[in-house]
Structure formats: structure tokens, C-alpha cells
PDB file of C-alpha atoms in Angstrom:
ATOM      1  CA  ASP J   1      20.017  -8.111  19.054  1.00 82.00           C
ATOM      2  CA  SER J   2      19.010  -7.935  15.393  1.00 86.00           C
ATOM      3  CA  GLY J   3      21.947  -5.792  14.317  1.00 93.00           C
ATOM      4  CA  VAL J   4      19.642  -2.963  13.237  1.00 96.00           C
ATOM      5  CA  THR J   5      20.103   0.239  15.187  1.00 97.00           C
ATOM      6  CA  GLN J   6      17.682   3.115  15.515  1.00 97.00           C
ATOM      7  CA  THR J   7      18.150   6.518  17.045  1.00 97.00           C
ATOM      8  CA  PRO J   8      16.811   8.119  19.084  1.00 97.00           C
ATOM      9  CA  LYS J   9      14.972   5.630  21.303  1.00 96.00           C
ATOM     10  CA  HIS J  10      12.488   8.217  22.446  1.00 97.00           C
ATOM     11  CA  LEU J  11      11.448  11.537  20.996  1.00 97.00           C
ATOM     12  CA  ILE J  12       9.022  14.037  22.447  1.00 97.00           C
ATOM     13  CA  THR J  13       8.004  17.035  20.396  1.00 97.00           C
ATOM     14  CA  ALA J  14       5.144  19.423  19.773  1.00 97.00           C
ATOM     15  CA  THR J  15       2.521  19.603  17.067  1.00 97.00           C
ATOM     16  CA  GLY J  16       3.682  21.310  13.916  1.00 97.00           C
ATOM     17  CA  GLN J  17       7.305  20.370  14.435  1.00 97.00           C
ATOM     18  CA  ARG J  18       9.594  18.281  12.247  1.00 98.00           C
ATOM     19  CA  VAL J  19      11.708  15.327  13.384  1.00 98.00           C
ATOM     20  CA  THR J  20      14.182  12.940  11.806  1.00 98.00           C
ATOM     21  CA  LEU J  21      14.486   9.294  12.746  1.00 98.00           C
ATOM     22  CA  ARG J  22      17.620   7.412  11.859  1.00 98.00           C
ATOM     23  CA  CYS J  23      18.232   3.771  11.043  1.00 98.00           C
ATOM     24  CA  SER J  24      21.408   1.804  10.427  1.00 98.00           C
ATOM     25  CA  PRO J  25      20.808  -1.566   8.777  1.00 98.00           C
ATOM     26  CA  ARG J  26      22.609  -4.802   9.507  1.00 97.00           C
ATOM     27  CA  SER J  27      25.994  -5.089   7.899  1.00 96.00           C
ATOM     28  CA  GLY J  28      25.541  -6.291   4.329  1.00 94.00           C
ATOM     29  CA  ASP J  29      21.822  -5.563   4.098  1.00 97.00           C
ATOM     30  CA  LEU J  30      20.808  -3.397   1.169  1.00 96.00           C
ATOM     31  CA  SER J  31      17.124  -2.904   1.975  1.00 95.00           C
ATOM     32  CA  VAL J  32      15.636  -0.698   4.644  1.00 96.00           C
ATOM     33  CA  TYR J  33      11.962  -0.630   5.565  1.00 95.00           C
ATOM     34  CA  TRP J  34      10.028   1.780   7.745  1.00 96.00           C
ATOM     35  CA  TYR J  35       6.921   0.870   9.747  1.00 95.00           C
ATOM     36  CA  GLN J  36       4.596   2.751  12.045  1.00 95.00           C
ATOM     37  CA  GLN J  37       2.951   0.958  14.952  1.00 93.00           C
ATOM     38  CA  SER J  38       0.119   2.629  16.806  1.00 91.00           C
ATOM     39  CA  LEU J  39      -2.741   1.403  18.938  1.00 84.00           C
ATOM     40  CA  ASP J  40      -5.443   2.414  16.487  1.00 83.00           C
ATOM     41  CA  GLN J  41      -3.710   1.619  13.180  1.00 83.00           C
ATOM     42  CA  GLY J  42      -1.683  -1.418  14.148  1.00 86.00           C
ATOM     43  CA  LEU J  43       1.533  -2.114  12.245  1.00 89.00           C
ATOM     44  CA  GLN J  44       1.624  -0.224   8.975  1.00 90.00           C
ATOM     45  CA  PHE J  45       4.261  -0.519   6.293  1.00 90.00           C
ATOM     46  CA  LEU J  46       5.424   2.937   5.239  1.00 94.00           C
ATOM     47  CA  ILE J  47       8.201   2.641   2.684  1.00 94.00           C
ATOM     48  CA  GLN J  48      11.125   0.523   1.497  1.00 93.00           C
ATOM     49  CA  TYR J  49      14.476   1.511   0.029  1.00 95.00           C
ATOM     50  CA  TYR J  50      16.847  -0.825  -1.734  1.00 94.00           C
ATOM     51  CA  ASN J  51      20.434   0.260  -2.327  1.00 95.00           C
ATOM     52  CA  GLY J  52      19.474   3.914  -2.268  1.00 95.00           C
ATOM     53  CA  GLU J  53      16.377   3.680  -4.444  1.00 94.00           C
ATOM     54  CA  GLU J  54      12.746   3.649  -3.379  1.00 93.00           C
ATOM     55  CA  ARG J  55      11.456   0.089  -3.905  1.00 90.00           C
ATOM     56  CA  ALA J  56       7.969  -0.003  -2.423  1.00 88.00           C
ATOM     57  CA  LYS J  57       5.548   2.419  -0.907  1.00 87.00           C
ATOM     58  CA  GLY J  58       2.861   1.737   1.635  1.00 86.00           C
ATOM     59  CA  ASN J  59       0.711   3.951   3.815  1.00 80.00           C
ATOM     60  CA  ILE J  60       3.136   6.835   4.001  1.00 91.00           C
ATOM     61  CA  LEU J  61       1.655  10.295   4.407  1.00 94.00           C
ATOM     62  CA  GLU J  62       2.786  13.153   2.209  1.00 96.00           C
ATOM     63  CA  ARG J  63       4.100  14.903   5.335  1.00 97.00           C
ATOM     64  CA  PHE J  64       6.529  12.025   5.749  1.00 97.00           C
ATOM     65  CA  SER J  65       9.558  11.341   3.602  1.00 97.00           C
ATOM     66  CA  ALA J  66      12.500   9.002   3.711  1.00 97.00           C
ATOM     67  CA  GLN J  67      15.793   8.436   2.039  1.00 97.00           C
ATOM     68  CA  GLN J  68      18.631   5.960   2.032  1.00 98.00           C
ATOM     69  CA  PHE J  69      22.152   7.279   1.856  1.00 97.00           C
ATOM     70  CA  PRO J  70      25.203   5.831   0.057  1.00 96.00           C
ATOM     71  CA  ASP J  71      26.386   4.210   3.287  1.00 96.00           C
ATOM     72  CA  LEU J  72      22.928   2.525   3.377  1.00 97.00           C
ATOM     73  CA  HIS J  73      21.683   4.161   6.528  1.00 97.00           C
ATOM     74  CA  SER J  74      18.222   5.641   6.238  1.00 98.00           C
ATOM     75  CA  GLU J  75      16.342   8.570   7.665  1.00 98.00           C
ATOM     76  CA  LEU J  76      12.613   9.048   8.057  1.00 98.00           C
ATOM     77  CA  ASN J  77      11.523  12.669   8.163  1.00 98.00           C
ATOM     78  CA  LEU J  78       8.193  13.543   9.736  1.00 98.00           C
ATOM     79  CA  SER J  79       6.954  17.099   9.345  1.00 97.00           C
ATOM     80  CA  SER J  80       3.966  19.193  10.417  1.00 97.00           C
ATOM     81  CA  LEU J  81       3.495  16.696  13.188  1.00 97.00           C
ATOM     82  CA  GLU J  82       0.037  15.970  14.529  1.00 97.00           C
ATOM     83  CA  LEU J  83      -1.074  14.287  17.726  1.00 96.00           C
ATOM     84  CA  GLY J  84      -2.019  11.214  15.700  1.00 94.00           C
ATOM     85  CA  ASP J  85       1.567  10.739  14.572  1.00 96.00           C
ATOM     86  CA  SER J  86       2.474   9.572  18.047  1.00 97.00           C
ATOM     87  CA  ALA J  87       3.564   5.986  17.541  1.00 96.00           C
ATOM     88  CA  LEU J  88       6.399   3.525  17.588  1.00 96.00           C
ATOM     89  CA  TYR J  89       8.415   3.724  14.390  1.00 97.00           C
ATOM     90  CA  PHE J  90      10.346   0.639  13.388  1.00 96.00           C
ATOM     91  CA  CYS J  91      13.080   0.235  10.886  1.00 97.00           C
ATOM     92  CA  ALA J  92      13.900  -3.157   9.426  1.00 95.00           C
ATOM     93  CA  SER J  93      16.551  -4.326   7.026  1.00 96.00           C
ATOM     94  CA  SER J  94      17.040  -7.267   4.705  1.00 94.00           C
ATOM     95  CA  GLU J  95      19.721  -8.530   2.401  1.00 93.00           C
ATOM     96  CA  GLY J  96      17.654  -8.392  -0.763  1.00 89.00           C
ATOM     97  CA  GLY J  97      14.867  -6.237  -2.045  1.00 84.00           C
ATOM     98  CA  GLY J  98      11.977  -8.612  -2.584  1.00 81.00           C
ATOM     99  CA  PRO J  99       9.188  -9.830  -0.304  1.00 76.00           C
ATOM    100  CA  VAL J 100      10.904 -13.202   0.130  1.00 78.00           C
ATOM    101  CA  ASN J 101      13.662 -11.694   2.196  1.00 83.00           C
ATOM    102  CA  GLU J 102      13.621 -11.979   5.963  1.00 85.00           C
ATOM    103  CA  GLN J 103      13.404  -8.603   7.606  1.00 90.00           C
ATOM    104  CA  PHE J 104      15.337  -7.875  10.772  1.00 93.00           C
ATOM    105  CA  PHE J 105      13.713  -5.267  12.961  1.00 94.00           C
ATOM    106  CA  GLY J 106      15.322  -2.597  15.070  1.00 95.00           C
ATOM    107  CA  PRO J 107      14.132  -1.753  18.590  1.00 93.00           C
ATOM    108  CA  GLY J 108      12.081   1.210  17.387  1.00 95.00           C
ATOM    109  CA  THR J 109      11.812   4.916  18.075  1.00 97.00           C
ATOM    110  CA  ARG J 110       8.908   5.996  20.249  1.00 96.00           C
ATOM    111  CA  LEU J 111       7.586   9.340  19.080  1.00 97.00           C
ATOM    112  CA  THR J 112       5.306  11.359  21.314  1.00 97.00           C
ATOM    113  CA  VAL J 113       3.675  14.459  19.871  1.00 97.00           C
ATOM    114  CA  LEU J 114       2.234  16.809  22.477  1.00 96.00           C
TER     115      LEU J 114
ATOM    116  CA  ALA F   1      -7.762  -5.781  -1.889  1.00 71.00           C
ATOM    117  CA  GLN F   2      -4.999  -7.612  -0.107  1.00 77.00           C
ATOM    118  CA  SER F   3      -5.589  -8.099   3.610  1.00 86.00           C
ATOM    119  CA  VAL F   4      -4.563 -10.173   6.578  1.00 92.00           C
ATOM    120  CA  THR F   5      -6.988 -11.069   9.361  1.00 95.00           C
ATOM    121  CA  GLN F   6      -6.088 -12.305  12.792  1.00 96.00           C
ATOM    122  CA  PRO F   7      -9.492 -12.896  14.373  1.00 96.00           C
ATOM    123  CA  ASP F   8      -8.235 -13.341  17.934  1.00 95.00           C
ATOM    124  CA  ILE F   9      -7.016 -10.151  19.602  1.00 94.00           C
ATOM    125  CA  HIS F  10      -6.171 -11.880  22.868  1.00 96.00           C
ATOM    126  CA  ILE F  11      -5.558 -15.520  23.711  1.00 97.00           C
ATOM    127  CA  THR F  12      -4.823 -16.987  27.129  1.00 97.00           C
ATOM    128  CA  VAL F  13      -3.435 -20.473  27.563  1.00 97.00           C
ATOM    129  CA  SER F  14      -1.917 -22.396  30.436  1.00 97.00           C
ATOM    130  CA  GLU F  15       1.742 -23.259  30.365  1.00 97.00           C
ATOM    131  CA  GLY F  16       2.190 -26.656  28.759  1.00 97.00           C
ATOM    132  CA  ALA F  17      -1.025 -26.413  26.772  1.00 97.00           C
ATOM    133  CA  SER F  18      -1.121 -26.422  22.999  1.00 97.00           C
ATOM    134  CA  LEU F  19      -1.552 -23.227  21.033  1.00 97.00           C
ATOM    135  CA  GLU F  20      -3.059 -22.281  17.702  1.00 98.00           C
ATOM    136  CA  LEU F  21      -3.135 -18.707  16.421  1.00 98.00           C
ATOM    137  CA  ARG F  22      -5.296 -18.065  13.402  1.00 98.00           C
ATOM    138  CA  CYS F  23      -4.429 -16.092  10.311  1.00 97.00           C
ATOM    139  CA  ASN F  24      -6.462 -15.625   7.158  1.00 96.00           C
ATOM    140  CA  TYR F  25      -5.335 -13.673   4.134  1.00 92.00           C
ATOM    141  CA  SER F  26      -6.888 -12.261   1.027  1.00 88.00           C
ATOM    142  CA  TYR F  27      -4.642 -12.179  -2.006  1.00 81.00           C
ATOM    143  CA  GLY F  28      -5.045 -13.069  -5.653  1.00 73.00           C
ATOM    144  CA  ALA F  29      -2.046 -15.334  -5.960  1.00 75.00           C
ATOM    145  CA  THR F  30      -0.050 -17.483  -3.582  1.00 71.00           C
ATOM    146  CA  PRO F  31       1.486 -14.977  -1.218  1.00 82.00           C
ATOM    147  CA  TYR F  32       4.640 -15.058   0.783  1.00 89.00           C
ATOM    148  CA  LEU F  33       3.502 -15.667   4.355  1.00 92.00           C
ATOM    149  CA  PHE F  34       5.249 -14.833   7.581  1.00 94.00           C
ATOM    150  CA  TRP F  35       4.747 -15.059  11.309  1.00 97.00           C
ATOM    151  CA  TYR F  36       6.561 -12.584  13.545  1.00 96.00           C
ATOM    152  CA  VAL F  37       6.700 -12.310  17.320  1.00 96.00           C
ATOM    153  CA  GLN F  38       7.047  -9.099  19.285  1.00 94.00           C
ATOM    154  CA  SER F  39       8.046  -9.267  22.930  1.00 90.00           C
ATOM    155  CA  PRO F  40       7.231  -6.270  25.136  1.00 84.00           C
ATOM    156  CA  GLY F  41       9.434  -3.314  24.297  1.00 80.00           C
ATOM    157  CA  GLN F  42      11.126  -5.147  21.449  1.00 83.00           C
ATOM    158  CA  GLY F  43      11.085  -5.131  17.695  1.00 86.00           C
ATOM    159  CA  LEU F  44       9.633  -7.966  15.668  1.00 91.00           C
ATOM    160  CA  GLN F  45      11.413 -11.269  15.167  1.00 93.00           C
ATOM    161  CA  LEU F  46      10.669 -13.708  12.370  1.00 93.00           C
ATOM    162  CA  LEU F  47       9.335 -17.066  13.578  1.00 96.00           C
ATOM    163  CA  LEU F  48       8.830 -18.734  10.205  1.00 95.00           C
ATOM    164  CA  LYS F  49       7.929 -18.127   6.586  1.00 93.00           C
ATOM    165  CA  TYR F  50       6.272 -19.907   3.700  1.00 93.00           C
ATOM    166  CA  PHE F  51       6.964 -19.348   0.038  1.00 87.00           C
ATOM    167  CA  SER F  52       6.252 -22.665  -1.677  1.00 85.00           C
ATOM    168  CA  GLY F  53       6.644 -26.408  -1.293  1.00 87.00           C
ATOM    169  CA  ASP F  54       5.762 -28.300   1.864  1.00 89.00           C
ATOM    170  CA  THR F  55       2.749 -26.604   3.380  1.00 91.00           C
ATOM    171  CA  LEU F  56       3.847 -27.402   6.936  1.00 96.00           C
ATOM    172  CA  VAL F  57       6.626 -25.060   7.910  1.00 96.00           C
ATOM    173  CA  GLN F  58       8.869 -25.366  10.939  1.00 97.00           C
ATOM    174  CA  GLY F  59      10.174 -22.283  12.648  1.00 96.00           C
ATOM    175  CA  ILE F  60      12.194 -21.207  15.620  1.00 95.00           C
ATOM    176  CA  LYS F  61      11.239 -21.702  19.266  1.00 94.00           C
ATOM    177  CA  GLY F  62       9.257 -24.863  18.480  1.00 96.00           C
ATOM    178  CA  PHE F  63       6.616 -23.125  16.352  1.00 97.00           C
ATOM    179  CA  GLU F  64       5.141 -24.461  13.139  1.00 98.00           C
ATOM    180  CA  ALA F  65       2.539 -23.198  10.696  1.00 98.00           C
ATOM    181  CA  GLU F  66       0.428 -24.805   8.034  1.00 96.00           C
ATOM    182  CA  PHE F  67      -0.538 -23.171   4.774  1.00 94.00           C
ATOM    183  CA  LYS F  68      -4.008 -24.160   3.581  1.00 94.00           C
ATOM    184  CA  ARG F  69      -4.744 -22.687   0.194  1.00 91.00           C
ATOM    185  CA  SER F  70      -8.385 -23.779   0.194  1.00 91.00           C
ATOM    186  CA  GLN F  71      -9.013 -21.897   3.423  1.00 93.00           C
ATOM    187  CA  SER F  72      -6.635 -18.985   2.723  1.00 93.00           C
ATOM    188  CA  SER F  73      -5.156 -19.657   6.121  1.00 95.00           C
ATOM    189  CA  PHE F  74      -1.716 -19.827   7.672  1.00 96.00           C
ATOM    190  CA  ASN F  75      -2.263 -20.790  11.297  1.00 98.00           C
ATOM    191  CA  LEU F  76       0.577 -20.869  13.804  1.00 98.00           C
ATOM    192  CA  ARG F  77       0.843 -23.753  16.240  1.00 98.00           C
ATOM    193  CA  LYS F  78       2.941 -24.896  19.155  1.00 98.00           C
ATOM    194  CA  PRO F  79       2.361 -28.199  20.952  1.00 97.00           C
ATOM    195  CA  SER F  80       3.402 -27.014  24.400  1.00 97.00           C
ATOM    196  CA  VAL F  81       3.533 -23.358  25.361  1.00 97.00           C
ATOM    197  CA  HIS F  82       6.199 -21.957  27.668  1.00 96.00           C
ATOM    198  CA  TRP F  83       5.782 -18.870  29.852  1.00 95.00           C
ATOM    199  CA  SER F  84       8.397 -17.106  27.741  1.00 94.00           C
ATOM    200  CA  ASP F  85       6.092 -17.362  24.715  1.00 96.00           C
ATOM    201  CA  ALA F  86       3.915 -14.575  26.119  1.00 96.00           C
ATOM    202  CA  ALA F  87       4.137 -11.879  23.450  1.00 96.00           C
ATOM    203  CA  GLU F  88       2.274 -10.440  20.510  1.00 96.00           C
ATOM    204  CA  TYR F  89       2.188 -12.426  17.294  1.00 97.00           C
ATOM    205  CA  PHE F  90       1.777 -10.966  13.846  1.00 96.00           C
ATOM    206  CA  CYS F  91       0.886 -12.709  10.630  1.00 96.00           C
ATOM    207  CA  ALA F  92       2.074 -10.955   7.477  1.00 92.00           C
ATOM    208  CA  VAL F  93       1.792 -11.218   3.731  1.00 89.00           C
ATOM    209  CA  GLY F  94       4.467 -10.270   1.259  1.00 85.00           C
ATOM    210  CA  ALA F  95       2.693  -9.340  -1.947  1.00 76.00           C
ATOM    211  CA  THR F  96       4.538  -9.287  -5.236  1.00 67.00           C
ATOM    212  CA  SER F  97       2.052  -7.048  -6.971  1.00 63.00           C
ATOM    213  CA  GLY F  98      -0.028  -4.079  -6.051  1.00 56.00           C
ATOM    214  CA  THR F  99       0.787  -0.927  -4.176  1.00 54.00           C
ATOM    215  CA  TYR F 100       1.407  -2.418  -0.768  1.00 52.00           C
ATOM    216  CA  LYS F 101       4.135  -4.968  -0.581  1.00 73.00           C
ATOM    217  CA  TYR F 102       3.950  -5.867   3.094  1.00 81.00           C
ATOM    218  CA  ILE F 103       0.691  -6.268   4.954  1.00 87.00           C
ATOM    219  CA  PHE F 104       0.503  -7.162   8.606  1.00 90.00           C
ATOM    220  CA  GLY F 105      -2.410  -8.466  10.605  1.00 93.00           C
ATOM    221  CA  THR F 106      -3.554  -6.641  13.714  1.00 92.00           C
ATOM    222  CA  GLY F 107      -1.766  -9.083  15.972  1.00 95.00           C
ATOM    223  CA  THR F 108      -2.753 -11.589  18.653  1.00 96.00           C
ATOM    224  CA  ARG F 109      -1.584 -10.988  22.181  1.00 96.00           C
ATOM    225  CA  LEU F 110      -0.760 -14.237  23.960  1.00 97.00           C
ATOM    226  CA  LYS F 111      -0.937 -14.531  27.709  1.00 97.00           C
ATOM    227  CA  VAL F 112       0.459 -17.638  29.391  1.00 97.00           C
ATOM    228  CA  LEU F 113      -0.811 -18.743  32.788  1.00 96.00           C
ATOM    229  CA  ALA F 114       1.610 -20.484  35.125  1.00 89.00           C
TER     230      ALA F 114
END
């Protein structure tokens, strides 16, 4: 158990809908990262927040947004969902904000868009 | 552009045999290098990391990796594989410049024969 929690574990929705994925980092960690893992794209880094501020941005679509709240939990919002958004979404956390920091991964949220 | 290549999608070894998983990266400077393991249905777990210093890095679960600057490689090795090592292995680069801070390879799925 990494100490990172993600909810929900599974999510099934329809095209065009909007969903919110939630992540609680390990106690004491200030950084939260979001990743998308799919069969065709592999593991893609989406975005990183550090202590409430956006720190780094990867392959995140404009239809997706994220934020980190004062209590350091984070939410990833996916809107206007398409079939291709079906994937496993991971959250990770680390103590610091730089690439040197070890990231601890949550168990993931499996999103299915029908 | 920064990239990480894992040329072997699948590898099958017998239990007790040695293992080497290949990873090549493309990056302008010395990157931060990581190996993660993902067991079925689980998030990723860090095996080891390299930032600087000794180019042979020891990790958890008996794994080691060697950074070779001249070959832009960071191959993962284990002298004797156990059945519980069956999983997917990801090489990753932490880049300190550029748009994308965290780049993962496509992964190598390891199968262990009893």
C-alpha cells in the first residue's frame, strides 16, 4: 500500500459526459501527479501540482483539467468524454516538486466510456 | 525531443535465470532515470533511480541498473528471477527542462516460466 488513495476505483459513463477523479496524496507529500495509461498510448504524464500550484504539464487535453486543494488532495476533471478517453488514470504523490523525487502511485481509477 | 525506448515489449525467462531489460533514452543532458514495476491490477512501484555518481545502482527486490552515458542506456538486471517478478517494467526519465517533465517508456512485460 503506497498511501495514495484514489476514488472511485471504477467509473463507467457515456460519451459527452463529465467525470471527476479524486486523489489523496500520502501524508506529508506536497506534489500530486496525474497519469493516463491506455493500451494504445501507454503511460502518459498529464499534469503535476505542487502545494496547490501547477508545476508541470504533459500531454493533458484541453477537455481535461485538474486542481489541488488546500488540504492537498487533487481532482482531475474530464469533460466531453470520448471513447478514446477510456483508460486507467493514476495519481501519484511525492514529497518535493522536482523530478528527483520518488513518486508513490495510487491503485488507479479505471474509466470506461461507452 | 526527449524520449524513452524499451525495445522489448515481451520477455520470457525461466525461474532462476538472469534477466536484463533494456532502456534507451534521448535527452540533451544527464537525465534523472527511474525503473518502475507494475504488477497486475496495481499502481507503479519504484525499483531504483539514478541521478549522479556511481553508475551501477542497486534497487529493491534484488534489481540493479547500470547507467551508460555513451550508449544512452539504463538497463535493468537481476541475476536470478523469481516467479513473483512477473510484471510490467517501465523505464522513465525525469527531465529538468522542456515541456514534459516525466517521460515513460512503453513498458516490457515479463513472463516467468516455472
